[in-house]
Amino acid sequence: MQAYLCGAMDKRTVQLPDDELKAFLDEKVLEYNCPSFVEEDPIGVPHRYSQREDIEVSAFFAASIAWGSRPLIVRAAHRIVERMGNSPYDFVMEADDRQLARFDGFVYRTFRGEDIQCLVKGLRHIYLAHGGPEAVFARYAEPDSLQTAIHFFRKHFFEPEHPLRTEKHLSDPLKGSAAKRINMFLRWLVRNDRRGVDFGLWTTLRPSQLSCPLDLHSGNVARQLDLLRRRQNDAKAVAELDGRLRAMDPGDPVKYDFALFGLGVFEGW
């Protein structure tokens, strides 16, 4: 099957019977959903921690800046938690203006220090006023989707006074965004297949409610495998891809993120 797929690459779209496609992707999930994946991925940042809240906070910041080159993302995420004194939850809950000033001059792509400071304050508000991020997502979760819950998480997150420029760093699927980074954050915290990558800390939510963190790589591979017809990587594309992935594994559709991402990044699809 691998030889067939490689030979068909120049055709740009590979059409396989559903059972063969599932078998191929299941094989790729096993290949990439393993501890070695963690080492050079943003998820490696929260893997530094053992306390639940430290994992949540460091995962949120690592996911929030996750676009661009993986090594640069990982380096920037480590810079963030280091400026938090490597105690991300304590920093979020206790940092005063002087400590927040550690992020003055911070730059990563379009992120600036004021954005990190705003995210700290927003996350603190989520913990203090709403019981933490899991509680917010669980409150608004739908039986087969967390996309509306992302909208309300964002709404509550920005309840405190904040610079408008920071709002672009937390996407809203109800406004058409694929919301790749927050969907990835949710995958990290909800999935628990005991393979050493995703954490599975949030037990009030189910993997079946997750949506694929759709980005350039996973979108391109999904289109080549005829899993996705829509050209834009937006909320409608996420819904279309979700439908195909849930047909293959209703209980854990987002495991195929490993296959799509791995084929795109590591195998050049």
PDB file of C-alpha atoms in Angstrom:
ATOM      1  CA  MET A   1       0.000   0.000   0.000  1.00  0.00           C
ATOM      2  CA  GLN A   2       2.821   2.411   0.858  1.00  0.00           C
ATOM      3  CA  ALA A   3       4.406   1.877  -2.555  1.00  0.00           C
ATOM      4  CA  TYR A   4       1.072   2.478  -4.236  1.00  0.00           C
ATOM      5  CA  LEU A   5       0.567   5.693  -2.345  1.00  0.00           C
ATOM      6  CA  CYS A   6       4.049   6.963  -3.094  1.00  0.00           C
ATOM      7  CA  GLY A   7       3.578   6.140  -6.756  1.00  0.00           C
ATOM      8  CA  ALA A   8       0.339   8.069  -6.806  1.00  0.00           C
ATOM      9  CA  MET A   9       1.772  11.189  -5.210  1.00  0.00           C
ATOM     10  CA  ASP A  10       2.155  13.074  -8.496  1.00  0.00           C
ATOM     11  CA  LYS A  11      -1.593  12.760  -9.099  1.00  0.00           C
ATOM     12  CA  ARG A  12      -2.133  14.997  -6.061  1.00  0.00           C
ATOM     13  CA  THR A  13      -5.293  13.107  -4.992  1.00  0.00           C
ATOM     14  CA  VAL A  14      -5.115   9.489  -3.834  1.00  0.00           C
ATOM     15  CA  GLN A  15      -8.423   7.658  -3.711  1.00  0.00           C
ATOM     16  CA  LEU A  16      -8.504   4.422  -1.754  1.00  0.00           C
ATOM     17  CA  PRO A  17     -11.349   2.242  -0.537  1.00  0.00           C
ATOM     18  CA  ASP A  18     -12.395   3.332   2.939  1.00  0.00           C
ATOM     19  CA  ASP A  19     -11.009   0.223   4.633  1.00  0.00           C
ATOM     20  CA  GLU A  20      -7.598   0.594   2.969  1.00  0.00           C
ATOM     21  CA  LEU A  21      -7.416   4.298   3.789  1.00  0.00           C
ATOM     22  CA  LYS A  22      -8.287   3.613   7.413  1.00  0.00           C
ATOM     23  CA  ALA A  23      -5.657   0.860   7.623  1.00  0.00           C
ATOM     24  CA  PHE A  24      -3.020   3.175   6.140  1.00  0.00           C
ATOM     25  CA  LEU A  25      -3.835   6.035   8.505  1.00  0.00           C
ATOM     26  CA  ASP A  26      -4.051   3.732  11.533  1.00  0.00           C
ATOM     27  CA  GLU A  27      -0.524   2.560  10.702  1.00  0.00           C
ATOM     28  CA  LYS A  28       0.699   6.174  10.534  1.00  0.00           C
ATOM     29  CA  VAL A  29      -0.976   7.005  13.852  1.00  0.00           C
ATOM     30  CA  LEU A  30       1.008   4.227  15.521  1.00  0.00           C
ATOM     31  CA  GLU A  31       4.191   5.490  13.865  1.00  0.00           C
ATOM     32  CA  TYR A  32       3.879   9.105  15.018  1.00  0.00           C
ATOM     33  CA  ASN A  33       1.771   8.898  18.204  1.00  0.00           C
ATOM     34  CA  CYS A  34       4.703   7.863  20.374  1.00  0.00           C
ATOM     35  CA  PRO A  35       7.070   9.464  22.933  1.00  0.00           C
ATOM     36  CA  SER A  36       9.698  10.326  20.318  1.00  0.00           C
ATOM     37  CA  PHE A  37       7.171  12.749  18.802  1.00  0.00           C
ATOM     38  CA  VAL A  38       7.246  14.790  22.020  1.00  0.00           C
ATOM     39  CA  GLU A  39      10.922  15.710  21.916  1.00  0.00           C
ATOM     40  CA  GLU A  40      10.752  18.285  19.110  1.00  0.00           C
ATOM     41  CA  ASP A  41       7.082  19.278  19.344  1.00  0.00           C
ATOM     42  CA  PRO A  42       5.434  22.083  21.350  1.00  0.00           C
ATOM     43  CA  ILE A  43       3.702  19.438  23.477  1.00  0.00           C
ATOM     44  CA  GLY A  44       7.136  18.720  24.929  1.00  0.00           C
ATOM     45  CA  VAL A  45       6.888  21.959  26.932  1.00  0.00           C
ATOM     46  CA  PRO A  46       4.020  20.829  29.206  1.00  0.00           C
ATOM     47  CA  HIS A  47       5.697  17.424  29.438  1.00  0.00           C
ATOM     48  CA  ARG A  48       8.263  19.145  31.654  1.00  0.00           C
ATOM     49  CA  TYR A  49       5.672  19.330  34.437  1.00  0.00           C
ATOM     50  CA  SER A  50       3.808  16.895  36.665  1.00  0.00           C
ATOM     51  CA  GLN A  51       1.297  19.161  38.441  1.00  0.00           C
ATOM     52  CA  ARG A  52      -2.035  19.348  36.640  1.00  0.00           C
ATOM     53  CA  GLU A  53      -2.286  23.147  36.621  1.00  0.00           C
ATOM     54  CA  ASP A  54       1.312  23.609  35.452  1.00  0.00           C
ATOM     55  CA  ILE A  55       0.561  21.280  32.546  1.00  0.00           C
ATOM     56  CA  GLU A  56      -2.614  23.197  31.690  1.00  0.00           C
ATOM     57  CA  VAL A  57      -0.944  26.603  31.769  1.00  0.00           C
ATOM     58  CA  SER A  58       2.230  25.652  29.916  1.00  0.00           C
ATOM     59  CA  ALA A  59       0.141  23.753  27.331  1.00  0.00           C
ATOM     60  CA  PHE A  60      -2.052  26.799  26.803  1.00  0.00           C
ATOM     61  CA  PHE A  61       0.908  29.079  26.115  1.00  0.00           C
ATOM     62  CA  ALA A  62       2.759  26.527  23.973  1.00  0.00           C
ATOM     63  CA  ALA A  63      -0.361  25.957  21.867  1.00  0.00           C
ATOM     64  CA  SER A  64      -1.205  29.665  21.684  1.00  0.00           C
ATOM     65  CA  ILE A  65       2.042  30.515  19.893  1.00  0.00           C
ATOM     66  CA  ALA A  66       2.135  27.350  17.770  1.00  0.00           C
ATOM     67  CA  TRP A  67       2.535  28.547  14.243  1.00  0.00           C
ATOM     68  CA  GLY A  68       5.670  28.630  12.165  1.00  0.00           C
ATOM     69  CA  SER A  69       8.749  26.425  12.475  1.00  0.00           C
ATOM     70  CA  ARG A  70       8.450  23.770  15.184  1.00  0.00           C
ATOM     71  CA  PRO A  71      11.961  24.415  16.605  1.00  0.00           C
ATOM     72  CA  LEU A  72      11.218  28.146  16.842  1.00  0.00           C
ATOM     73  CA  ILE A  73       7.835  27.500  18.486  1.00  0.00           C
ATOM     74  CA  VAL A  74       9.421  25.203  21.058  1.00  0.00           C
ATOM     75  CA  ARG A  75      12.211  27.679  21.761  1.00  0.00           C
ATOM     76  CA  ALA A  76       9.753  30.542  22.250  1.00  0.00           C
ATOM     77  CA  ALA A  77       7.481  28.458  24.490  1.00  0.00           C
ATOM     78  CA  HIS A  78      10.440  27.538  26.689  1.00  0.00           C
ATOM     79  CA  ARG A  79      11.317  31.238  26.923  1.00  0.00           C
ATOM     80  CA  ILE A  80       7.801  31.950  28.165  1.00  0.00           C
ATOM     81  CA  VAL A  81       7.804  29.370  30.964  1.00  0.00           C
ATOM     82  CA  GLU A  82      11.347  30.324  31.939  1.00  0.00           C
ATOM     83  CA  ARG A  83      10.243  33.949  32.384  1.00  0.00           C
ATOM     84  CA  MET A  84       7.506  32.519  34.591  1.00  0.00           C
ATOM     85  CA  GLY A  85      10.204  31.080  36.827  1.00  0.00           C
ATOM     86  CA  ASN A  86       9.350  27.588  35.531  1.00  0.00           C
ATOM     87  CA  SER A  87       6.250  27.693  37.765  1.00  0.00           C
ATOM     88  CA  PRO A  88       3.618  28.622  35.178  1.00  0.00           C
ATOM     89  CA  TYR A  89       0.484  28.161  37.289  1.00  0.00           C
ATOM     90  CA  ASP A  90       1.870  30.078  40.281  1.00  0.00           C
ATOM     91  CA  PHE A  91       2.968  32.843  37.943  1.00  0.00           C
ATOM     92  CA  VAL A  92      -0.448  33.097  36.289  1.00  0.00           C
ATOM     93  CA  MET A  93      -2.210  33.259  39.641  1.00  0.00           C
ATOM     94  CA  GLU A  94       0.185  35.521  41.535  1.00  0.00           C
ATOM     95  CA  ALA A  95       2.253  37.682  39.151  1.00  0.00           C
ATOM     96  CA  ASP A  96       2.108  41.408  39.902  1.00  0.00           C
ATOM     97  CA  ASP A  97       2.930  44.203  37.472  1.00  0.00           C
ATOM     98  CA  ARG A  98       6.630  44.001  38.253  1.00  0.00           C
ATOM     99  CA  GLN A  99       6.737  40.277  37.499  1.00  0.00           C
ATOM    100  CA  LEU A 100       4.596  40.685  34.376  1.00  0.00           C
ATOM    101  CA  ALA A 101       7.186  43.197  33.187  1.00  0.00           C
ATOM    102  CA  ARG A 102       9.518  40.239  32.581  1.00  0.00           C
ATOM    103  CA  PHE A 103       7.721  39.952  29.240  1.00  0.00           C
ATOM    104  CA  ASP A 104       8.520  43.493  28.176  1.00  0.00           C
ATOM    105  CA  GLY A 105      10.384  43.145  24.905  1.00  0.00           C
ATOM    106  CA  PHE A 106       9.228  39.581  24.258  1.00  0.00           C
ATOM    107  CA  VAL A 107       8.688  38.922  20.543  1.00  0.00           C
ATOM    108  CA  TYR A 108       7.641  35.827  18.639  1.00  0.00           C
ATOM    109  CA  ARG A 109       6.200  36.449  15.193  1.00  0.00           C
ATOM    110  CA  THR A 110       3.183  38.699  15.860  1.00  0.00           C
ATOM    111  CA  PHE A 111       3.230  38.007  19.606  1.00  0.00           C
ATOM    112  CA  ARG A 112       4.499  40.789  21.820  1.00  0.00           C
ATOM    113  CA  GLY A 113       5.080  41.073  25.536  1.00  0.00           C
ATOM    114  CA  GLU A 114       1.749  42.815  26.050  1.00  0.00           C
ATOM    115  CA  ASP A 115      -0.002  39.824  24.458  1.00  0.00           C
ATOM    116  CA  ILE A 116       1.611  37.380  26.891  1.00  0.00           C
ATOM    117  CA  GLN A 117       0.693  39.674  29.792  1.00  0.00           C
ATOM    118  CA  CYS A 118      -2.894  39.775  28.553  1.00  0.00           C
ATOM    119  CA  LEU A 119      -3.030  35.992  28.209  1.00  0.00           C
ATOM    120  CA  VAL A 120      -1.745  35.634  31.780  1.00  0.00           C
ATOM    121  CA  LYS A 121      -4.518  37.907  33.076  1.00  0.00           C
ATOM    122  CA  GLY A 122      -7.176  36.211  30.973  1.00  0.00           C
ATOM    123  CA  LEU A 123      -6.177  32.760  32.144  1.00  0.00           C
ATOM    124  CA  ARG A 124      -6.111  33.958  35.761  1.00  0.00           C
ATOM    125  CA  HIS A 125      -9.668  35.211  35.268  1.00  0.00           C
ATOM    126  CA  ILE A 126     -10.707  31.811  33.891  1.00  0.00           C
ATOM    127  CA  TYR A 127      -9.388  30.102  37.028  1.00  0.00           C
ATOM    128  CA  LEU A 128     -10.730  32.615  39.538  1.00  0.00           C
ATOM    129  CA  ALA A 129     -14.105  33.466  38.031  1.00  0.00           C
ATOM    130  CA  HIS A 130     -15.004  30.335  36.094  1.00  0.00           C
ATOM    131  CA  GLY A 131     -13.368  27.380  37.859  1.00  0.00           C
ATOM    132  CA  GLY A 132     -10.590  26.776  35.342  1.00  0.00           C
ATOM    133  CA  PRO A 133     -10.469  25.982  31.629  1.00  0.00           C
ATOM    134  CA  GLU A 134     -11.840  22.444  31.878  1.00  0.00           C
ATOM    135  CA  ALA A 135     -14.913  23.711  33.719  1.00  0.00           C
ATOM    136  CA  VAL A 136     -15.581  26.306  31.003  1.00  0.00           C
ATOM    137  CA  PHE A 137     -15.264  23.863  28.125  1.00  0.00           C
ATOM    138  CA  ALA A 138     -17.378  21.261  29.934  1.00  0.00           C
ATOM    139  CA  ARG A 139     -20.104  23.839  30.652  1.00  0.00           C
ATOM    140  CA  TYR A 140     -20.581  24.681  26.976  1.00  0.00           C
ATOM    141  CA  ALA A 141     -19.656  21.356  25.358  1.00  0.00           C
ATOM    142  CA  GLU A 142     -22.069  19.836  22.871  1.00  0.00           C
ATOM    143  CA  PRO A 143     -22.434  16.049  22.570  1.00  0.00           C
ATOM    144  CA  ASP A 144     -20.317  15.844  19.426  1.00  0.00           C
ATOM    145  CA  SER A 145     -18.413  19.146  19.369  1.00  0.00           C
ATOM    146  CA  LEU A 146     -16.404  21.636  21.405  1.00  0.00           C
ATOM    147  CA  GLN A 147     -16.491  24.405  18.817  1.00  0.00           C
ATOM    148  CA  THR A 148     -19.256  26.377  20.549  1.00  0.00           C
ATOM    149  CA  ALA A 149     -17.417  25.834  23.834  1.00  0.00           C
ATOM    150  CA  ILE A 150     -14.306  27.431  22.296  1.00  0.00           C
ATOM    151  CA  HIS A 151     -16.407  30.491  21.456  1.00  0.00           C
ATOM    152  CA  PHE A 152     -17.616  30.863  25.049  1.00  0.00           C
ATOM    153  CA  PHE A 153     -14.166  30.144  26.504  1.00  0.00           C
ATOM    154  CA  ARG A 154     -12.852  33.000  24.380  1.00  0.00           C
ATOM    155  CA  LYS A 155     -15.732  35.242  25.440  1.00  0.00           C
ATOM    156  CA  HIS A 156     -15.046  34.645  29.150  1.00  0.00           C
ATOM    157  CA  PHE A 157     -11.292  34.859  28.636  1.00  0.00           C
ATOM    158  CA  PHE A 158     -11.526  38.427  27.366  1.00  0.00           C
ATOM    159  CA  GLU A 159     -13.965  39.666  30.031  1.00  0.00           C
ATOM    160  CA  PRO A 160     -11.174  41.579  31.854  1.00  0.00           C
ATOM    161  CA  GLU A 161      -9.907  44.796  30.276  1.00  0.00           C
ATOM    162  CA  HIS A 162      -7.431  43.919  27.560  1.00  0.00           C
ATOM    163  CA  PRO A 163      -5.702  45.292  24.454  1.00  0.00           C
ATOM    164  CA  LEU A 164      -7.814  44.577  21.381  1.00  0.00           C
ATOM    165  CA  ARG A 165      -4.733  43.423  19.474  1.00  0.00           C
ATOM    166  CA  THR A 166      -4.507  40.308  21.648  1.00  0.00           C
ATOM    167  CA  GLU A 167      -7.917  39.016  20.592  1.00  0.00           C
ATOM    168  CA  LYS A 168      -6.455  37.781  17.301  1.00  0.00           C
ATOM    169  CA  HIS A 169      -4.348  35.256  19.218  1.00  0.00           C
ATOM    170  CA  LEU A 170      -7.393  33.300  20.424  1.00  0.00           C
ATOM    171  CA  SER A 171      -9.521  32.272  17.458  1.00  0.00           C
ATOM    172  CA  ASP A 172     -13.287  31.851  17.325  1.00  0.00           C
ATOM    173  CA  PRO A 173     -14.687  28.991  15.207  1.00  0.00           C
ATOM    174  CA  LEU A 174     -18.141  30.595  15.266  1.00  0.00           C
ATOM    175  CA  LYS A 175     -16.583  33.439  13.265  1.00  0.00           C
ATOM    176  CA  GLY A 176     -15.241  31.003  10.681  1.00  0.00           C
ATOM    177  CA  SER A 177     -11.784  30.226  12.042  1.00  0.00           C
ATOM    178  CA  ALA A 178     -10.313  26.730  11.975  1.00  0.00           C
ATOM    179  CA  ALA A 179      -9.071  27.537  15.519  1.00  0.00           C
ATOM    180  CA  LYS A 180      -6.135  25.191  15.012  1.00  0.00           C
ATOM    181  CA  ARG A 181      -4.206  26.156  18.120  1.00  0.00           C
ATOM    182  CA  ILE A 182      -7.038  25.885  20.635  1.00  0.00           C
ATOM    183  CA  ASN A 183      -8.182  22.604  19.050  1.00  0.00           C
ATOM    184  CA  MET A 184      -4.640  21.320  19.485  1.00  0.00           C
ATOM    185  CA  PHE A 185      -4.630  22.445  23.133  1.00  0.00           C
ATOM    186  CA  LEU A 186      -7.866  20.513  23.648  1.00  0.00           C
ATOM    187  CA  ARG A 187      -6.405  17.408  22.017  1.00  0.00           C
ATOM    188  CA  TRP A 188      -3.457  17.528  24.389  1.00  0.00           C
ATOM    189  CA  LEU A 189      -5.621  17.817  27.512  1.00  0.00           C
ATOM    190  CA  VAL A 190      -8.520  15.491  26.592  1.00  0.00           C
ATOM    191  CA  ARG A 191      -7.094  12.503  24.690  1.00  0.00           C
ATOM    192  CA  ASN A 192      -5.757   9.707  26.867  1.00  0.00           C
ATOM    193  CA  ASP A 193      -4.613   6.657  24.921  1.00  0.00           C
ATOM    194  CA  ARG A 194      -1.684   5.975  27.269  1.00  0.00           C
ATOM    195  CA  ARG A 195       0.882   6.281  24.482  1.00  0.00           C
ATOM    196  CA  GLY A 196       2.882   9.007  26.228  1.00  0.00           C
ATOM    197  CA  VAL A 197       1.963  12.005  24.056  1.00  0.00           C
ATOM    198  CA  ASP A 198      -1.438  13.497  24.951  1.00  0.00           C
ATOM    199  CA  PHE A 199      -2.170  13.971  28.653  1.00  0.00           C
ATOM    200  CA  GLY A 200      -5.831  13.044  29.117  1.00  0.00           C
ATOM    201  CA  LEU A 201      -6.133  15.252  32.202  1.00  0.00           C
ATOM    202  CA  TRP A 202      -9.674  16.454  31.496  1.00  0.00           C
ATOM    203  CA  THR A 203     -12.067  13.628  32.243  1.00  0.00           C
ATOM    204  CA  THR A 204     -15.316  15.617  31.913  1.00  0.00           C
ATOM    205  CA  LEU A 205     -14.769  15.774  28.146  1.00  0.00           C
ATOM    206  CA  ARG A 206     -14.470  12.931  25.645  1.00  0.00           C
ATOM    207  CA  PRO A 207     -12.096  12.458  22.697  1.00  0.00           C
ATOM    208  CA  SER A 208     -15.160  11.964  20.482  1.00  0.00           C
ATOM    209  CA  GLN A 209     -15.985  15.677  20.973  1.00  0.00           C
ATOM    210  CA  LEU A 210     -12.637  16.908  19.657  1.00  0.00           C
ATOM    211  CA  SER A 211     -11.967  18.467  16.266  1.00  0.00           C
ATOM    212  CA  CYS A 212      -8.836  18.096  14.176  1.00  0.00           C
ATOM    213  CA  PRO A 213      -6.270  20.907  14.580  1.00  0.00           C
ATOM    214  CA  LEU A 214      -6.392  21.813  10.916  1.00  0.00           C
ATOM    215  CA  ASP A 215      -3.331  23.596   9.531  1.00  0.00           C
ATOM    216  CA  LEU A 216      -1.421  23.851   6.270  1.00  0.00           C
ATOM    217  CA  HIS A 217       0.190  20.405   6.590  1.00  0.00           C
ATOM    218  CA  SER A 218      -2.824  18.403   7.758  1.00  0.00           C
ATOM    219  CA  GLY A 219      -5.075  20.230   5.296  1.00  0.00           C
ATOM    220  CA  ASN A 220      -2.840  19.479   2.316  1.00  0.00           C
ATOM    221  CA  VAL A 221      -2.546  15.800   3.226  1.00  0.00           C
ATOM    222  CA  ALA A 222      -6.286  15.500   3.875  1.00  0.00           C
ATOM    223  CA  ARG A 223      -6.987  16.894   0.402  1.00  0.00           C
ATOM    224  CA  GLN A 224      -4.506  14.528  -1.229  1.00  0.00           C
ATOM    225  CA  LEU A 225      -6.239  11.605   0.491  1.00  0.00           C
ATOM    226  CA  ASP A 226      -9.655  12.932  -0.584  1.00  0.00           C
ATOM    227  CA  LEU A 227     -10.699  13.410   3.043  1.00  0.00           C
ATOM    228  CA  LEU A 228     -11.306  17.111   2.454  1.00  0.00           C
ATOM    229  CA  ARG A 229     -12.703  18.943  -0.557  1.00  0.00           C
ATOM    230  CA  ARG A 230     -12.979  22.482   0.774  1.00  0.00           C
ATOM    231  CA  ARG A 231     -10.007  24.602  -0.274  1.00  0.00           C
ATOM    232  CA  GLN A 232      -9.847  27.010   2.693  1.00  0.00           C
ATOM    233  CA  ASN A 233      -8.588  25.886   6.093  1.00  0.00           C
ATOM    234  CA  ASP A 234     -11.521  27.319   8.019  1.00  0.00           C
ATOM    235  CA  ALA A 235     -14.327  26.224  10.340  1.00  0.00           C
ATOM    236  CA  LYS A 236     -16.301  24.638   7.473  1.00  0.00           C
ATOM    237  CA  ALA A 237     -13.246  22.616   6.480  1.00  0.00           C
ATOM    238  CA  VAL A 238     -12.813  21.465  10.090  1.00  0.00           C
ATOM    239  CA  ALA A 239     -16.432  20.272  10.141  1.00  0.00           C
ATOM    240  CA  GLU A 240     -16.004  18.449   6.819  1.00  0.00           C
ATOM    241  CA  LEU A 241     -12.814  16.736   7.939  1.00  0.00           C
ATOM    242  CA  ASP A 242     -14.322  15.879  11.319  1.00  0.00           C
ATOM    243  CA  GLY A 243     -17.119  14.031   9.557  1.00  0.00           C
ATOM    244  CA  ARG A 244     -14.679  11.832   7.628  1.00  0.00           C
ATOM    245  CA  LEU A 245     -12.425  11.143  10.623  1.00  0.00           C
ATOM    246  CA  ARG A 246     -15.366  10.320  12.911  1.00  0.00           C
ATOM    247  CA  ALA A 247     -16.586   7.798  10.354  1.00  0.00           C
ATOM    248  CA  MET A 248     -13.237   6.006  10.690  1.00  0.00           C
ATOM    249  CA  ASP A 249     -13.101   6.164  14.504  1.00  0.00           C
ATOM    250  CA  PRO A 250     -16.157   7.651  16.247  1.00  0.00           C
ATOM    251  CA  GLY A 251     -14.577   7.374  19.685  1.00  0.00           C
ATOM    252  CA  ASP A 252     -11.210   8.965  18.909  1.00  0.00           C
ATOM    253  CA  PRO A 253     -11.287  10.714  15.532  1.00  0.00           C
ATOM    254  CA  VAL A 254      -8.533  13.217  16.318  1.00  0.00           C
ATOM    255  CA  LYS A 255      -5.901  10.495  16.655  1.00  0.00           C
ATOM    256  CA  TYR A 256      -5.625  10.886  12.871  1.00  0.00           C
ATOM    257  CA  ASP A 257      -4.076  14.307  13.438  1.00  0.00           C
ATOM    258  CA  PHE A 258      -0.829  12.412  14.063  1.00  0.00           C
ATOM    259  CA  ALA A 259      -1.085  10.678  10.689  1.00  0.00           C
ATOM    260  CA  LEU A 260      -1.988  13.784   8.683  1.00  0.00           C
ATOM    261  CA  PHE A 261       0.626  15.942  10.404  1.00  0.00           C
ATOM    262  CA  GLY A 262       3.320  13.275  10.183  1.00  0.00           C
ATOM    263  CA  LEU A 263       2.723  12.643   6.485  1.00  0.00           C
ATOM    264  CA  GLY A 264       2.895  16.368   5.788  1.00  0.00           C
ATOM    265  CA  VAL A 265       5.848  17.386   7.965  1.00  0.00           C
ATOM    266  CA  PHE A 266       8.017  14.278   8.041  1.00  0.00           C
ATOM    267  CA  GLU A 267       7.192  12.605   4.716  1.00  0.00           C
ATOM    268  CA  GLY A 268       6.787  15.683   2.537  1.00  0.00           C
ATOM    269  CA  TRP A 269       3.228  15.165   1.311  1.00  0.00           C
TER     270      TRP A 269
END
